[in-house]
Coordinates of C-alpha atoms in Angstrom, one line a residue:
Chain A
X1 CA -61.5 40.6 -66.1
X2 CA -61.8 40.7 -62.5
X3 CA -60.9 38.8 -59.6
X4 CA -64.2 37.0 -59.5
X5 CA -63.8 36.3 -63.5
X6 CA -60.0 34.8 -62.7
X7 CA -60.9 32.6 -59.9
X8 CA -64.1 31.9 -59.5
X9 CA -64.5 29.9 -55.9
X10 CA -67.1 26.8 -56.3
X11 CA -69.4 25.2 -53.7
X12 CA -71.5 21.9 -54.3
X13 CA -74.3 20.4 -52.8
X14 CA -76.3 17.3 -53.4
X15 CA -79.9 17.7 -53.0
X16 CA -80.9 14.2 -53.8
X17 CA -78.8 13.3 -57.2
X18 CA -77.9 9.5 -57.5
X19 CA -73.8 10.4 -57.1
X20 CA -73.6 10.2 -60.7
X21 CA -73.4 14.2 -61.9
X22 CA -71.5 14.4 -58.1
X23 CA -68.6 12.4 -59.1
X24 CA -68.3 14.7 -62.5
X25 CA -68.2 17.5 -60.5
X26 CA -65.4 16.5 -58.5
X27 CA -64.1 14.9 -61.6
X28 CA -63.8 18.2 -63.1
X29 CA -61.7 19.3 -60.5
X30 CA -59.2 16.5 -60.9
X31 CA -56.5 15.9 -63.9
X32 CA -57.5 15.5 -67.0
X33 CA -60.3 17.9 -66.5
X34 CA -58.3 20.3 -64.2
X35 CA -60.4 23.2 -63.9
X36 CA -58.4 24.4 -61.1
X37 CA -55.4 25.4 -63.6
X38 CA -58.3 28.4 -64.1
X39 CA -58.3 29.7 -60.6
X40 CA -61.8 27.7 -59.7
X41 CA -60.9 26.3 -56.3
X42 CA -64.0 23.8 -54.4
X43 CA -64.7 25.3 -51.0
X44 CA -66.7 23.6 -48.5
X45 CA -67.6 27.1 -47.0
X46 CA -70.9 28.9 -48.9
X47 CA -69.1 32.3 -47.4
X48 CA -66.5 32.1 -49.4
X49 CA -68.4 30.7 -53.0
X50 CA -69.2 32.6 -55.8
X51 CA -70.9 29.5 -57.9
X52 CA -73.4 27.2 -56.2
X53 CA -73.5 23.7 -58.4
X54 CA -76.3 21.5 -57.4
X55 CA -77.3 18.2 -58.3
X56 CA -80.2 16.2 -58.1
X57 CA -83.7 17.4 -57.2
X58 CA -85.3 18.7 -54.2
X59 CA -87.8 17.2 -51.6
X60 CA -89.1 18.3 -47.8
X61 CA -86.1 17.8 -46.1
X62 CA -83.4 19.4 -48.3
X63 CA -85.2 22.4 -49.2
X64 CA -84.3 24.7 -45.8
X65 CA -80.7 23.1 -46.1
X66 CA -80.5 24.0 -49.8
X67 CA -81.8 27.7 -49.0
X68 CA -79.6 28.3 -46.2
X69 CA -76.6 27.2 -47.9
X70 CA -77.8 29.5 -50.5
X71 CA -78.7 32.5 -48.7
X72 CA -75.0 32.3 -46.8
X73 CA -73.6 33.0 -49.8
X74 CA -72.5 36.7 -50.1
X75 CA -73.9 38.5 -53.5
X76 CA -73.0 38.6 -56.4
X77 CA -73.5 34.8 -56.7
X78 CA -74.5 32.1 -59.6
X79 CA -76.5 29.0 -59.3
X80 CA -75.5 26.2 -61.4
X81 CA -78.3 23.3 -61.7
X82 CA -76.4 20.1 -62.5
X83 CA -78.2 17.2 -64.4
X84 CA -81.5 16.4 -65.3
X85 CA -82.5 15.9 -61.7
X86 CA -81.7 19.6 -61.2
X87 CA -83.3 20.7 -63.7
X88 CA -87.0 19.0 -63.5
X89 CA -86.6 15.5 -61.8
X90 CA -85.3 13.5 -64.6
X91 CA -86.0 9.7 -64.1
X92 CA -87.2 10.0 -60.6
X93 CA -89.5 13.2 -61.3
X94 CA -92.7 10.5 -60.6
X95 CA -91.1 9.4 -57.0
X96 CA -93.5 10.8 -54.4
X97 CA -90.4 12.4 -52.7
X98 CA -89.1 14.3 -55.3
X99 CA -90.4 17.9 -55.5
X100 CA -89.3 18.3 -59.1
X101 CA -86.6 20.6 -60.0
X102 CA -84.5 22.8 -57.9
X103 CA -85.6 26.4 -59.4
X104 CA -89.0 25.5 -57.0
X105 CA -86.6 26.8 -53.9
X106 CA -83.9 29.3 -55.4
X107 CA -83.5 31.3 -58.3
X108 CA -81.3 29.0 -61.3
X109 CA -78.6 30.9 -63.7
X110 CA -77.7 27.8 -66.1
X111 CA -78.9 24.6 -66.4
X112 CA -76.8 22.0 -67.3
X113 CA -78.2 18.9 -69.2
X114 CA -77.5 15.2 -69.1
X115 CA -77.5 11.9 -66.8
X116 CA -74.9 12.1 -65.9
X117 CA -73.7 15.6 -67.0
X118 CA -70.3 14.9 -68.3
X119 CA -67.6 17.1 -66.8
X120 CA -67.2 19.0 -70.5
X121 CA -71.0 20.0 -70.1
X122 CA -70.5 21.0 -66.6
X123 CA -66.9 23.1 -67.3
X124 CA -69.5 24.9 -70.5
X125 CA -72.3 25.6 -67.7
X126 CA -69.9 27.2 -65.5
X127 CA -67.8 29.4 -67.9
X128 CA -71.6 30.0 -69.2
X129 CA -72.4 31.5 -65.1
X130 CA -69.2 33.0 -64.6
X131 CA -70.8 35.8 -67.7
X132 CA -73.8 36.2 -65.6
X133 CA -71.9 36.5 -62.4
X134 CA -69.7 39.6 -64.2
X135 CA -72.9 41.0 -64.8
X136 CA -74.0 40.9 -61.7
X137 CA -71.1 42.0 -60.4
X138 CA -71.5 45.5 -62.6
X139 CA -75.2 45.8 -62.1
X140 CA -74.1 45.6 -58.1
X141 CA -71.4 48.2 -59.1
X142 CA -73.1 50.6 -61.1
X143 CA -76.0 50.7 -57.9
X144 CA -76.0 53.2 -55.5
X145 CA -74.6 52.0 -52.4
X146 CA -77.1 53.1 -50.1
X147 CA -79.7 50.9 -52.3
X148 CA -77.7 47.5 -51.8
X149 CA -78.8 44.9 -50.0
X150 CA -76.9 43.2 -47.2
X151 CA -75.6 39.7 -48.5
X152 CA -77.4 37.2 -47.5
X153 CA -81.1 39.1 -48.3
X154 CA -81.6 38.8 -52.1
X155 CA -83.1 36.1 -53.7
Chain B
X1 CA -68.3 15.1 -15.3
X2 CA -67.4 17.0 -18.2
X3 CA -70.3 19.2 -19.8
X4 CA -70.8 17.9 -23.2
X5 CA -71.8 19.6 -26.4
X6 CA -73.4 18.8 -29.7
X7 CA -71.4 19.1 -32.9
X8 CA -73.2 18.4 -36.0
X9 CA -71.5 17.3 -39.3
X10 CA -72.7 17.7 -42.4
X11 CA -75.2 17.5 -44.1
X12 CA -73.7 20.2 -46.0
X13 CA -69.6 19.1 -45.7
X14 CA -66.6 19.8 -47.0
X15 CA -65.0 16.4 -46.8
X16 CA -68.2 14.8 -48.0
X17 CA -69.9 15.3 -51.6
X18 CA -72.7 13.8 -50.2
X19 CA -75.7 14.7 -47.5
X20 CA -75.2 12.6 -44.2
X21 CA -76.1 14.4 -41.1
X22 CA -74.7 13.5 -37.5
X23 CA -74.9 14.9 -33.8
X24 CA -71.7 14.2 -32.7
X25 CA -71.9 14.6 -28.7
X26 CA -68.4 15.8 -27.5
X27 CA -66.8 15.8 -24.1
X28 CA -63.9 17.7 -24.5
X29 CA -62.7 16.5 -28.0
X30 CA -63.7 13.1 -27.2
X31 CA -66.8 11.8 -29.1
X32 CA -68.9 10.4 -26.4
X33 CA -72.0 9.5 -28.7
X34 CA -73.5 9.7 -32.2
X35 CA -76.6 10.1 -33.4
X36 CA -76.9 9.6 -37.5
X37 CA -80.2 11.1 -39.0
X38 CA -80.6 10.1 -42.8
X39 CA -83.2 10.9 -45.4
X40 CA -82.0 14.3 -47.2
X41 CA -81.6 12.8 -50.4
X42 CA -84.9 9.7 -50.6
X43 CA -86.3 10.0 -53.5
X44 CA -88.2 6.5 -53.0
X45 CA -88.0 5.2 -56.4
X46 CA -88.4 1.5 -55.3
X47 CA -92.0 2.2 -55.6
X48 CA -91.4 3.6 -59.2
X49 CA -91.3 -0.4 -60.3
X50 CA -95.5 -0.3 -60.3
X51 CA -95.3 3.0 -62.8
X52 CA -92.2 1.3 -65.4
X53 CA -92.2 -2.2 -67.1
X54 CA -90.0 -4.5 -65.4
X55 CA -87.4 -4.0 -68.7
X56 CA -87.4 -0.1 -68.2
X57 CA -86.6 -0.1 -64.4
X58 CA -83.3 -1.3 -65.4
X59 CA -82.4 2.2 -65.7
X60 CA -84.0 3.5 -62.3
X61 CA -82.1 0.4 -60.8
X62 CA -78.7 1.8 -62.3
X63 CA -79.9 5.2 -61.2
X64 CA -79.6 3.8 -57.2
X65 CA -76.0 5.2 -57.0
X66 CA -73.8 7.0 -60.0
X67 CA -70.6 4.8 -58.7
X68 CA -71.4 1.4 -58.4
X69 CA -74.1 1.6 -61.1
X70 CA -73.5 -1.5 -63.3
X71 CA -73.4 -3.7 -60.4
X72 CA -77.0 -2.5 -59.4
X73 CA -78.5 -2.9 -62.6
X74 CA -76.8 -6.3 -63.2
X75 CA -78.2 -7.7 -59.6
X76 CA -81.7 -6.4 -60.4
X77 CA -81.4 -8.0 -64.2
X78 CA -79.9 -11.1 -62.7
X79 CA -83.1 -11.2 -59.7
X80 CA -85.6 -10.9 -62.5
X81 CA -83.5 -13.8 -65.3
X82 CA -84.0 -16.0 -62.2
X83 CA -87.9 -15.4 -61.5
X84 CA -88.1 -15.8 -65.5
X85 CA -85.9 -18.7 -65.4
X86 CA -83.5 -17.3 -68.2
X87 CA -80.4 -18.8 -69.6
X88 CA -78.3 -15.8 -69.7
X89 CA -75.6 -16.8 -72.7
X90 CA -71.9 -17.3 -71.1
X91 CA -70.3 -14.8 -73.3
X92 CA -72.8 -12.1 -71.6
X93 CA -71.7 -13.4 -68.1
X94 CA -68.1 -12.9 -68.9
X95 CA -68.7 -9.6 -70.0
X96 CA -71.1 -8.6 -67.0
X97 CA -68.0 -10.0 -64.5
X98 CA -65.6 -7.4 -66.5
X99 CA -67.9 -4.4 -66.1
X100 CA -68.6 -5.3 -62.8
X101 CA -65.2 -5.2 -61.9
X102 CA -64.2 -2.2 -63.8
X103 CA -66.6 -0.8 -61.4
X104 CA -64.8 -2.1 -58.3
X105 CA -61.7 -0.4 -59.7
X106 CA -62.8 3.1 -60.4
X107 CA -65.3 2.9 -57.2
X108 CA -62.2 2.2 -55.1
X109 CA -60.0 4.3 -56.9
X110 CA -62.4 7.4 -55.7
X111 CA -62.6 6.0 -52.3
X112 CA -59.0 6.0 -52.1
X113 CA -58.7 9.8 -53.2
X114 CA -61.7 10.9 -51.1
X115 CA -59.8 9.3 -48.4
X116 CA -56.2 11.0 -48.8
X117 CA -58.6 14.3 -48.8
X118 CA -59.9 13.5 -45.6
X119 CA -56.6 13.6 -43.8
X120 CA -55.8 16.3 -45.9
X121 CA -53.3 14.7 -48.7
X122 CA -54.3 16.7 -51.7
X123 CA -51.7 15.5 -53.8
X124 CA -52.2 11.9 -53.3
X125 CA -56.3 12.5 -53.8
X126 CA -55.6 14.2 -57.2
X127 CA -53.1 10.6 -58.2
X128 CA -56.1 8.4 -57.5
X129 CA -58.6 10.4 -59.5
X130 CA -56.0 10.4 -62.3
X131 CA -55.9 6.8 -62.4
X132 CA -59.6 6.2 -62.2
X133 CA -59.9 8.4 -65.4
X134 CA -58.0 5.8 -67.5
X135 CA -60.6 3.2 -65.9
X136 CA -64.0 5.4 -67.0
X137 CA -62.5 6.1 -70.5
X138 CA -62.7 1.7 -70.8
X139 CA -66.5 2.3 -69.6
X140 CA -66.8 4.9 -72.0
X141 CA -65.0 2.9 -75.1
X142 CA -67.1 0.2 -74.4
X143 CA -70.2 1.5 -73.1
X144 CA -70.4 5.0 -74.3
X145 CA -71.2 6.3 -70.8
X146 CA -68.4 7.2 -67.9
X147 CA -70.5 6.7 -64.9
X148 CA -73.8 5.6 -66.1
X149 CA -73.5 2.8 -68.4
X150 CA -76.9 1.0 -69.3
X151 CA -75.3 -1.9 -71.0
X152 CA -77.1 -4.4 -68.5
X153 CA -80.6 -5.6 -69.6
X154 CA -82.8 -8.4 -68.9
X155 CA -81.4 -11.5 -70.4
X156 CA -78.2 -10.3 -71.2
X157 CA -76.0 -7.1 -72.1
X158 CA -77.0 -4.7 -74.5
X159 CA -73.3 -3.8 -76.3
X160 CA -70.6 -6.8 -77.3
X161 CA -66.6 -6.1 -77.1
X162 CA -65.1 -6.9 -79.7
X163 CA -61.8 -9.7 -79.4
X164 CA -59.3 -7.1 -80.2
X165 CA -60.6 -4.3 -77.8
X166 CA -60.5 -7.3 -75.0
X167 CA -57.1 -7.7 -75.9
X168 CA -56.2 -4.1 -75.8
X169 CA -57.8 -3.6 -72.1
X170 CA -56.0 -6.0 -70.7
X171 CA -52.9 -5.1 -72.2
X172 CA -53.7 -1.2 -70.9
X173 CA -54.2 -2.9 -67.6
X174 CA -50.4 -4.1 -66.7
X175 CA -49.6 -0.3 -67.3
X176 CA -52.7 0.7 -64.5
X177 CA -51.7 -1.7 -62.2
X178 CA -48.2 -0.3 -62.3
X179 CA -49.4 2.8 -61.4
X180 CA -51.9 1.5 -59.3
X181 CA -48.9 -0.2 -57.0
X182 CA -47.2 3.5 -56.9
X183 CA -50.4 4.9 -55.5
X184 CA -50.9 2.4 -52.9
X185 CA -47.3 2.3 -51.9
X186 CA -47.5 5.7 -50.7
X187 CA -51.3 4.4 -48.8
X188 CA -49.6 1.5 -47.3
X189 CA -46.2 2.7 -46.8
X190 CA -45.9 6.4 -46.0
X191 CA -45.5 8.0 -42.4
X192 CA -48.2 10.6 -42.7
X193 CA -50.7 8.3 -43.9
X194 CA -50.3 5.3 -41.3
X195 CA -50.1 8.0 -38.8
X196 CA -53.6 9.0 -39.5
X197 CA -55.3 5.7 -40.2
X198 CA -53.5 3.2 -37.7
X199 CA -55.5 2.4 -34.6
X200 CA -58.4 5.2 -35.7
X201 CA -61.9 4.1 -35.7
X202 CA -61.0 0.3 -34.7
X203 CA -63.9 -2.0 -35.0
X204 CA -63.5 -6.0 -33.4
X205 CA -64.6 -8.7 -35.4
X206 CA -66.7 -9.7 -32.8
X207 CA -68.2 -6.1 -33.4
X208 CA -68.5 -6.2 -37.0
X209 CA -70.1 -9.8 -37.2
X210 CA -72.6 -8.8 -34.4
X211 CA -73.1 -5.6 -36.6
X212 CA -73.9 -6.7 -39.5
X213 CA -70.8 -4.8 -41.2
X214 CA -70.0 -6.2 -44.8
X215 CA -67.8 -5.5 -47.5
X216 CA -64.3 -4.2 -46.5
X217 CA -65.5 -2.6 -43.6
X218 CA -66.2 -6.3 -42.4
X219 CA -63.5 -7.9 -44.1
X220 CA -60.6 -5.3 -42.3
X221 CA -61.9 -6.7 -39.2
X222 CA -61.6 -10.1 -40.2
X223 CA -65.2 -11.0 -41.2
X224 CA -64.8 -13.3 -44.4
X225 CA -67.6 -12.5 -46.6
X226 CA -67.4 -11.8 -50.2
X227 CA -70.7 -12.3 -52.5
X228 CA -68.5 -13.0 -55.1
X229 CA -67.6 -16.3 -53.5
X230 CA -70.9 -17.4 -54.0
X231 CA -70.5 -17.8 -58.1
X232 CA -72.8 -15.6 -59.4
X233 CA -72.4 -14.4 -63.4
X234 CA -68.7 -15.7 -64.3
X235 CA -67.1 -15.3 -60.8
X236 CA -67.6 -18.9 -60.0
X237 CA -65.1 -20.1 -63.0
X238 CA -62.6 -17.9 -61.8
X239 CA -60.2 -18.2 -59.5
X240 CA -59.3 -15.2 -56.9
X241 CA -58.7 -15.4 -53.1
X242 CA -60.8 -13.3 -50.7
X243 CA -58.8 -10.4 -48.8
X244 CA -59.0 -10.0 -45.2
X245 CA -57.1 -8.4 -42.8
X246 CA -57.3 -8.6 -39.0
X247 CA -56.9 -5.3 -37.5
X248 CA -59.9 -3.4 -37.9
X249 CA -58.9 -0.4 -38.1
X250 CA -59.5 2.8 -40.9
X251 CA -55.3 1.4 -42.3
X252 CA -57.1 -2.5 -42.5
X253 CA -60.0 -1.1 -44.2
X254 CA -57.9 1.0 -46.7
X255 CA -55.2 -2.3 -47.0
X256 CA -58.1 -4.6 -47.8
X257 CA -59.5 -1.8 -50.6
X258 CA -55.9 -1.6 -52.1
X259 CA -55.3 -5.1 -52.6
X260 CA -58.9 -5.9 -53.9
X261 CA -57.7 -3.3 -57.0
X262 CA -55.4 -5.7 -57.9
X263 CA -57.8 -8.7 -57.3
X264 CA -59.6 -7.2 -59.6
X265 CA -57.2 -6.5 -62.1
X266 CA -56.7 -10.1 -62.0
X267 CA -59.9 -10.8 -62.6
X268 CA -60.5 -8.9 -65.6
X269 CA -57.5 -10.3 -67.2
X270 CA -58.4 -13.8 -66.2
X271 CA -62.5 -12.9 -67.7
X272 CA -60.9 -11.9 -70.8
X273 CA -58.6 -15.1 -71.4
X274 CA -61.6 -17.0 -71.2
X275 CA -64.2 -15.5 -72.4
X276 CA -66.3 -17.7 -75.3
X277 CA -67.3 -16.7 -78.2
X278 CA -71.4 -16.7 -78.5
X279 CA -74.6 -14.4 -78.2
X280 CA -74.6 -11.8 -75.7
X281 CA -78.3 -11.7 -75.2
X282 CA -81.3 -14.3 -75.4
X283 CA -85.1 -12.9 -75.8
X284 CA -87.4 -12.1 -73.2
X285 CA -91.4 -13.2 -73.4
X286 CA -93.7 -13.1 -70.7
X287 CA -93.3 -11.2 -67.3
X288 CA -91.8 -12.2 -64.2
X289 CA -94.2 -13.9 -61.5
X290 CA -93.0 -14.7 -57.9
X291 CA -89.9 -13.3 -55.5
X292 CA -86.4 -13.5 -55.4
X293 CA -83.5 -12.0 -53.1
X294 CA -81.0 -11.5 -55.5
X295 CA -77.6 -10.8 -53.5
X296 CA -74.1 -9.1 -55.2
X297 CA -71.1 -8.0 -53.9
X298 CA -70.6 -3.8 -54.6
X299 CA -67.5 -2.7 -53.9
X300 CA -68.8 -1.2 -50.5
X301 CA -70.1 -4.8 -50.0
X302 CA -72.8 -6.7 -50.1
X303 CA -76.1 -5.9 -51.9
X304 CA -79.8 -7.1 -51.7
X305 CA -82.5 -6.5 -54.5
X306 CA -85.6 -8.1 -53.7
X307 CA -88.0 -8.6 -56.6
X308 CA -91.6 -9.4 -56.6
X309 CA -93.6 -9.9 -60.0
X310 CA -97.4 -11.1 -60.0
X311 CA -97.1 -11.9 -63.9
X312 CA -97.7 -8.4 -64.9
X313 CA -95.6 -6.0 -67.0
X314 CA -95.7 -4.1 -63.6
X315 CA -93.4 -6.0 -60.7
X316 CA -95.5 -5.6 -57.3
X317 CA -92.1 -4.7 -54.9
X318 CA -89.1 -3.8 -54.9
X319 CA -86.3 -3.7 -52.5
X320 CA -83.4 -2.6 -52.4
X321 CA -80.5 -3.1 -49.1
X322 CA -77.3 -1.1 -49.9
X323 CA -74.4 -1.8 -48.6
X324 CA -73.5 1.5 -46.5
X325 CA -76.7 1.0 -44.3
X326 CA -75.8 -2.2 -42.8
X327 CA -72.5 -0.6 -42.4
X328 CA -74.0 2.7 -40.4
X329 CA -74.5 0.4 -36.8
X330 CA -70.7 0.1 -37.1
X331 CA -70.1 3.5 -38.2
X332 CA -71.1 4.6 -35.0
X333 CA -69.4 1.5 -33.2
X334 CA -66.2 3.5 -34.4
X335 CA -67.0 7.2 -33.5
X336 CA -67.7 6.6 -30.0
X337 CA -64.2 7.5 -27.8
X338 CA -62.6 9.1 -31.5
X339 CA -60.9 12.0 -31.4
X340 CA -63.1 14.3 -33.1
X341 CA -60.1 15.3 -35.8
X342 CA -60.5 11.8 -36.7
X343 CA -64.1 11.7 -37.5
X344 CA -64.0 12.4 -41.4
X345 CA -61.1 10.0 -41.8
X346 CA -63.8 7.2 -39.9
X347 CA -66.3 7.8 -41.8
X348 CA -64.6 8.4 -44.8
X349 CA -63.1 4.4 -44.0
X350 CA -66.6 2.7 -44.5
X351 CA -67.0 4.3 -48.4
X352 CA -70.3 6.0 -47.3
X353 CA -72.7 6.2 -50.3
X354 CA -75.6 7.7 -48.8
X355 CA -77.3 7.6 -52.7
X356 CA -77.4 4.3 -52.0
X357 CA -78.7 4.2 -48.7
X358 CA -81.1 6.4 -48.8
X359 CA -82.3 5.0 -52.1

């Protein structure tokens, strides 16, 4: 267990999800759900995240905004895809805005079904990531340091 | 004069889960101007109605916004029962009414939390969202979704309660509303709080009429509008008084939100004394041909599905008005001349849903 195993920090962002998988997000930060009794604290900042959640699907205008937020984030980091939406466009995949899932504009760890996603499914997606983000942690580790990449450069 | 600067806000914000972006242009501290730019999160689904049968847009309709869901698929239902000219069966309205204002609780309830996290009250923001848990497990024992329900459909609801779950909600509701009254005690009562939201972001009713504000925003500042008024499913054989306040300010705004939880509470109760005995659903032949503005009153206020059918399985049009765009104009009414510490409590104090808005 490391520090990034005990408390992972989260960061969400709504690409273009109708609120629904949102509102579990948040609701699995709240009582009943409490994941912050784990350590896994919401930030607003993607500087200080380790886990990106996303909901809903991308189109034009979100794309650069869901990038950058990405790319700000320092590595090792897991993406989280949140809902059908996330995943391929779900009921609105035939809209002539919706660009289709968000794995078209950065790379996806776990994908988390449903519509909503429940806040159960989205607590099992994110203990899921935090076993990828260990890994990536130790593949980061185990490189040699002149060979790493400044955050902010990988994809 | 002072040299002024842009700060923009979101669309990527802490103290919003959702995408809005504004320039906010600063003099100082003082927000001089605002300029809102929407559109991150269209997906333009009104025009999925020629690709779905009327029946199955139900479920895009409900899709329109994860919170107030029910009460958009019941206003598009209730748009196409009255192209169709259908008899919806009473027991059906009755239970449409209670769902509806199940909604109105657990939307307000977040709003209320969202909005002690804007000025910061962590604690108080957790309390809400504890109470609004007990409201989505009653969606999810009678619906079997929390947030997305789907029990709405075309000439009536798709799941009965049965007489001694009624009983049991309402029952379970005199222990919410106690907690409910702890809760807004501390909105209403406490130093920190009225601190923060008394005299920020005032809007006049003059203002909010001109506007077009609805929904509490409106109703803070003394505007008396409320769709429910107007009778639509069971509201009109119930009794409830409209809440207004006068002040206009981000305190009014949250007053008129806490009382309408116990409005609502009454309602329910009220829905479930009287509610008959019957069918929940009559069948549906044929397809809808001509228009209808079908209005409804969301918890953020007042909303507008316009329907048009040519006698097709496929409807022509769709429209939809949310309630947070007509609420924008007014939005920015408020920043201008804010401090701009005060700018996420503001806009927090309309209930934003840009899902909605941007549809």
């Amino acid at each position: 267990m490391t520090y990034l195993a005990k408390s992972p920090w989260i960061i969400h962002y709504d690409a273009s999800s109708c609120n629904g998988c949102d509102i579990e997000v948040l609701a699995a930060l709240t009582p009943v759900y409490d994941v912050e009794r784990f350590g896994i604290v919401n930030t607003g900042n993607p500087k200080h995240a380790d886990v990106f959640l996303v909901t809903g699907s991308v189109n034009e205008q979100n794309r650069e905004i869901l990038k950058n937020t990405y790319d700000q984030m320092a590595d090792p980091k897991v993406v989280v895809a949140i809902g059908i939406c996330a995943a391929s466009g779900g009921i609105f995949r035939e809209c002539y805005n919706v660009m289709g899932g968000i794995d078209k504009v950065i790379p996806v760890d776990v994908f988390v079904p449903g519509c909503a996603a429940r806040p159960e499914a989205i607590i099992d997606g994110v203990v899921k990531a935090l076993g990828i983000l260990e890994a990536k942690r130790q593949a980061m580790n185990d490189r040699p340091a002149a060979t790493r990449k400044p955050a902010g450069d990988s994809v | 004069m002072t040299k002024q600067i842009i700060v923009p806000f979101g669309p990527q914000h802490p103290v919003l889960p959702e995408p809005i972006h504004l320039d906010l242009v600063l003099e100082d501290e003082r927000v001089v101007d605002v300029i809102p730019s929407i559109g991150y999160i269209h997906r333009g689904f009104e025009k999925l109605v020629e690709k779905r049968e009327f029946t199955e847009y139900v479920y895009v309709a409900e899709r329109t916004c994860g919170i107030c869901s029910f009460i958009h698929g019941m206003t598009y239902c209730v748009g196409v029962e009255q192209i169709m000219n259908i008899e919806v069966p009473e027991r059906a309205d009755y239970l449409r009414t209670i769902w509806s204002e199940y909604s109105r609780l657990h939307s307000h309830l977040l709003w209320l939390g969202l909005f002690a996290d804007s000025f910061g009250f962590e604690n108080l923001f957790m309390n809400a969202w504890r109470i609004r848990e007990r409201i989505l497990d009653v969606f999810e024992q009678t619906t079997g979704g929390r947030v997305i329900q789907g029990t709405c459909k075309i000439g009536g609801v798709r799941r009965d309660i049965a007489n001694e779950k009624l009983a049991e909600m309402s029952s379970n509701l005199d222990s919410i509303r106690k907690e409910i009254e702890d809760l807004t005690n501390v909105f209403l009562h406490d130093d920190t709080v009225r601190h923060r939201t008394r005299n920020v972001g005032v809007l006049s009713r003059e203002d909010a009429y001109h506007l077009g504000a609805v929904g509490p925003t409106g109703r803070g500042s003394g505007v008396a509008i409320d769709l429910r008024k107007t009778g639509y499913a069971a509201y009109g054989k119930l009794n409830f008084s409209m809440v207004t306040d006068s002040c206009g300010d981000a305190y009014s705004r949250c007053l008129v939100r806490c009382k309408e939880l116990f409005s609502s509470i009454d309602l329910i109760q009220q829905a479930i004394r009287k509610i008959p005995d019957g069918p929940i659903e009559v069948k549906v032949t044929g397809a809808p041909n001509g228009e209808f503005f079908c209005r409804a009153e969301q918890p953020r206020g007042e909303l507008v599905h316009y329907i048009k059918g040519n006698g097709t399985k496929f409807l022509v049009r769709s429209r939809i008005r949310t309630p947070t765009l007509s609420n924008i104009p007014s939005l920015i009414k408020m920043l201008q001349g804010c401090e701009l510490a005060d700018v996420p409590v503001i806009v927090l104090s309309i209930d934003p849903c840009i899902s909605c808005t941007e549809r």
